[in-house]
Tab-separated table of C-alpha atoms in Angstrom:
chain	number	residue	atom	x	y	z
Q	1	UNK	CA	0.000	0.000	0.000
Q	2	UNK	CA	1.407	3.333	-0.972
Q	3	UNK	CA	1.087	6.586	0.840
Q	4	UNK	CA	1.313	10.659	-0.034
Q	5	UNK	CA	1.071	14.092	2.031
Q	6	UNK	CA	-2.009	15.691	0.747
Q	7	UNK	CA	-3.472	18.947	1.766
Q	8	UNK	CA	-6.227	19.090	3.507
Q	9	UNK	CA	-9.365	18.261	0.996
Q	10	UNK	CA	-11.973	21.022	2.497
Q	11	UNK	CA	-10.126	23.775	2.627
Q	12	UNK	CA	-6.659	23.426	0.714
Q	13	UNK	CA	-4.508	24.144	3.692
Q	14	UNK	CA	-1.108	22.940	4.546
Q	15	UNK	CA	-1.396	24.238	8.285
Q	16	UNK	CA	-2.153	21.151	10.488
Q	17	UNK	CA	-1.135	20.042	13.943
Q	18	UNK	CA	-1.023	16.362	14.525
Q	19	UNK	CA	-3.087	14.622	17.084
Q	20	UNK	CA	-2.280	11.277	16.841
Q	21	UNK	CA	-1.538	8.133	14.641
Q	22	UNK	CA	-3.537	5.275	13.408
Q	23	UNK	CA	-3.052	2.213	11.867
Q	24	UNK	CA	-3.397	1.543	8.144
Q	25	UNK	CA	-7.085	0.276	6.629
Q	26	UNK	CA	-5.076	-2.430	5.868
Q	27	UNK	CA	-6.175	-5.286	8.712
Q	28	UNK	CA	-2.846	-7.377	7.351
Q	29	UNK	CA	-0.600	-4.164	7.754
Q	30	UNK	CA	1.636	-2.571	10.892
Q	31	UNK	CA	1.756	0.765	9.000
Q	32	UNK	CA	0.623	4.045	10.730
Q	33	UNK	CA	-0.647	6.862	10.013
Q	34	UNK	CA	-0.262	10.583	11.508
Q	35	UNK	CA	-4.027	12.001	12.342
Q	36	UNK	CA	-3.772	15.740	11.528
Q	37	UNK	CA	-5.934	18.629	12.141
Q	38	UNK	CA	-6.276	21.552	9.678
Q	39	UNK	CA	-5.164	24.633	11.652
Q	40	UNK	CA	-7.752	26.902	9.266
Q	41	UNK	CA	-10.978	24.743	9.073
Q	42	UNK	CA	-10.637	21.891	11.733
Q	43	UNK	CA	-10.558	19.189	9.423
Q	44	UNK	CA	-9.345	15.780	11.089
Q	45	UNK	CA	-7.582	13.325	8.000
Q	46	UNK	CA	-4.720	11.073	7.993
Q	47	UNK	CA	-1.865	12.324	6.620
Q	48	UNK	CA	-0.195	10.900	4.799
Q	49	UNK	CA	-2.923	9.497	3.297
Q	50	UNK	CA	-3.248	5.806	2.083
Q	51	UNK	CA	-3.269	5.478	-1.980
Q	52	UNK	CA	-6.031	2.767	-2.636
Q	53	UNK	CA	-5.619	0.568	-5.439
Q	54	UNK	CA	-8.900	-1.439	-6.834
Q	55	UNK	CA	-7.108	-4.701	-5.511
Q	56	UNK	CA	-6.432	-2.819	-1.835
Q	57	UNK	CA	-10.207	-1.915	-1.963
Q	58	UNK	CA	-11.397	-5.583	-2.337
Q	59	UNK	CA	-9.185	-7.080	-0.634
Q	60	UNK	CA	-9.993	-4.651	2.939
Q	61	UNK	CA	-13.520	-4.317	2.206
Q	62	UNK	CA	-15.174	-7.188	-0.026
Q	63	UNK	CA	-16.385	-10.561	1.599
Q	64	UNK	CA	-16.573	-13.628	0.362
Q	65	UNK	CA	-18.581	-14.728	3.214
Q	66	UNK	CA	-21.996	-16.187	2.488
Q	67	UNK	CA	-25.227	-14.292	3.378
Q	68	UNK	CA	-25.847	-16.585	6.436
Q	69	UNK	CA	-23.133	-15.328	8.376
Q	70	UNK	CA	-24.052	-11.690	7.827
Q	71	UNK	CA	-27.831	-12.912	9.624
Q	72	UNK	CA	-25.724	-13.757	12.521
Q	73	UNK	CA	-25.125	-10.368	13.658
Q	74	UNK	CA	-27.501	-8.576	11.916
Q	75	UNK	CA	-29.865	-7.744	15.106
Q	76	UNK	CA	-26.846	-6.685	16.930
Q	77	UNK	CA	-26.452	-3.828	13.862
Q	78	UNK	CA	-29.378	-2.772	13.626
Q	79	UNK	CA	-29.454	-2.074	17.285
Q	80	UNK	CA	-26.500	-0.339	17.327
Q	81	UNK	CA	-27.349	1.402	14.475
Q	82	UNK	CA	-31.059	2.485	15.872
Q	83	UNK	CA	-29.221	4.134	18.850
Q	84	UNK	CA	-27.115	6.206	16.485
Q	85	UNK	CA	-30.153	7.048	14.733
Q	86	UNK	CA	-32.350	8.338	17.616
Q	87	UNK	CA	-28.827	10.135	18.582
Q	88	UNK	CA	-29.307	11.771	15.243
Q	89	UNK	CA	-32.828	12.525	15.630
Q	90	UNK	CA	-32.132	14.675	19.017
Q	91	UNK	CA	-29.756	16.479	16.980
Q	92	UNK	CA	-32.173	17.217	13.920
Q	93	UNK	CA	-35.775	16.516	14.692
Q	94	UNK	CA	-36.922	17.939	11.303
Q	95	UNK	CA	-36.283	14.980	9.183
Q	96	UNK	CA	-34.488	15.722	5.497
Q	97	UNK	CA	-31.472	13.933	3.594
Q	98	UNK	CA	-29.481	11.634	5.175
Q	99	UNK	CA	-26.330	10.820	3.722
Q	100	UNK	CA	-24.307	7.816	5.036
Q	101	UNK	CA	-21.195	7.694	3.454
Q	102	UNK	CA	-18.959	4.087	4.220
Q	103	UNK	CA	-22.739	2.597	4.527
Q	104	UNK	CA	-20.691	-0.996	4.419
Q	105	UNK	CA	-23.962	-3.225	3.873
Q	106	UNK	CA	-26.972	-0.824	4.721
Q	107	UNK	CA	-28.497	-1.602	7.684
Q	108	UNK	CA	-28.392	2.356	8.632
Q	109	UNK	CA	-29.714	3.397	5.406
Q	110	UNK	CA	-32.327	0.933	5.938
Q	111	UNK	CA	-33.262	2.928	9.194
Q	112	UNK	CA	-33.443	6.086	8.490
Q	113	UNK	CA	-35.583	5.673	5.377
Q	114	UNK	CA	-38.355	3.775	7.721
Q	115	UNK	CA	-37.848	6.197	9.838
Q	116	UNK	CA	-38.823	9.286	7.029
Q	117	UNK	CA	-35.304	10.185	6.293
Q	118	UNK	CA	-34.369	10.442	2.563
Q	119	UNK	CA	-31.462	8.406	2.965
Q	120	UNK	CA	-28.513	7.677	0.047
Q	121	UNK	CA	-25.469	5.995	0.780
Q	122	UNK	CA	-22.078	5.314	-0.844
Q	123	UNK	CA	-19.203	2.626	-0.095
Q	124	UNK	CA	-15.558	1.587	-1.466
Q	125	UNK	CA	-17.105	-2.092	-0.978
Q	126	UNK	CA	-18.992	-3.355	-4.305
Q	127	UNK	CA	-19.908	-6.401	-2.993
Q	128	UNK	CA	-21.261	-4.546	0.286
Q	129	UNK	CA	-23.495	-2.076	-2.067
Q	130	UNK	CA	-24.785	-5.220	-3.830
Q	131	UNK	CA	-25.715	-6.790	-0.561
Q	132	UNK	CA	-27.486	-3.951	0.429
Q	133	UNK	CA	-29.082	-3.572	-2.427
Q	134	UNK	CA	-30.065	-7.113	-2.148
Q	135	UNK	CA	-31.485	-7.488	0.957
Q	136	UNK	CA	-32.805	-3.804	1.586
C-alpha cells in the first residue's frame, strides 16, 4: 500500500497540527498513520494518506462470506445502528437527507428511510453495495 502528504481536501490548507496516529485500513498491515488537524478549518484526515488501489479496496472491504453469516449479527447492527439514529434525531428533529457515506452493507440506510429520512449511501465495498441492495 502506498502513501502521499495531501493537503487538507476542504479547505486546501497545509497548516495542520497532529493529534495522533492510526493504523493503516489495511487489517494485514503494521503501517501508521499521523491524524492531523487543519489549523484553518478543523478538518481531522490522515496524513499521509493511504493510496487505494482497486485490488487494496477488495481485498480490505469485499467478503466472500456467504449471506448466512451476515444474519448472525444482523440484530446486533441494527441495534446499534437504531441508537445512532435516535442520537441523530435529538440532533435534527426535522427529518431531510441523510447521507451515510462508508454505509458498508446498509443496515443504517435501511433505518433512516423507515424512519422518514431520505437516505442515500455510498461505499468503497462493491460487494457490500450489492448486498445492500439485495437485501434492503
Amino acid at each position: 500500500m502506498k502513501f502521499e502528504y495531501v493537503s487538507c481536501n476542504l479547505c486546501g490548507s497545509n497548516k495542520t497540527k497532529n493529534i495522533g496516529k492510526r493504523k493503516a485500513p489495511d487489517r494485514d498491515s503494521s503501517l501508521e498513520s499521523d491524524i492531523v488537524q487543519c489549523l484553518d478549518c478543523g478538518l481531522l484526515y490522515p496524513n499521509p494518506k493511504p493510496c487505494l488501489e482497486d485490488s487494496d479496496i477488495q481485498r480490505m472491504f469485499g467478503f466472500d462470506a456467504p449471506k448466512e453469516y451476515f444474519s448472525i449479527h444482523t440484530h446486533n447492527r441494527f441495534r446499534l445502528f437504531g441508537d445512532i439514529l435516535r442520537r441523530i434525531e435529538r440532533l435534527k428533529p426535522d427529518k431531510g437527507s441523510f447521507l451515510d457515506v462508508g454505509c458498508g452493507r446498509g443496515e443504517l440506510l435501511y433505518l433512516a428511510t423507515k424512519n422518514g429520512w431520505e437516505a442515500t449511501g455510498t461505499d468503497v465495498s462493491k460487494d457490500f453495495v450489492r448486498y445492500a441492495k439485495e437485501t434492503f
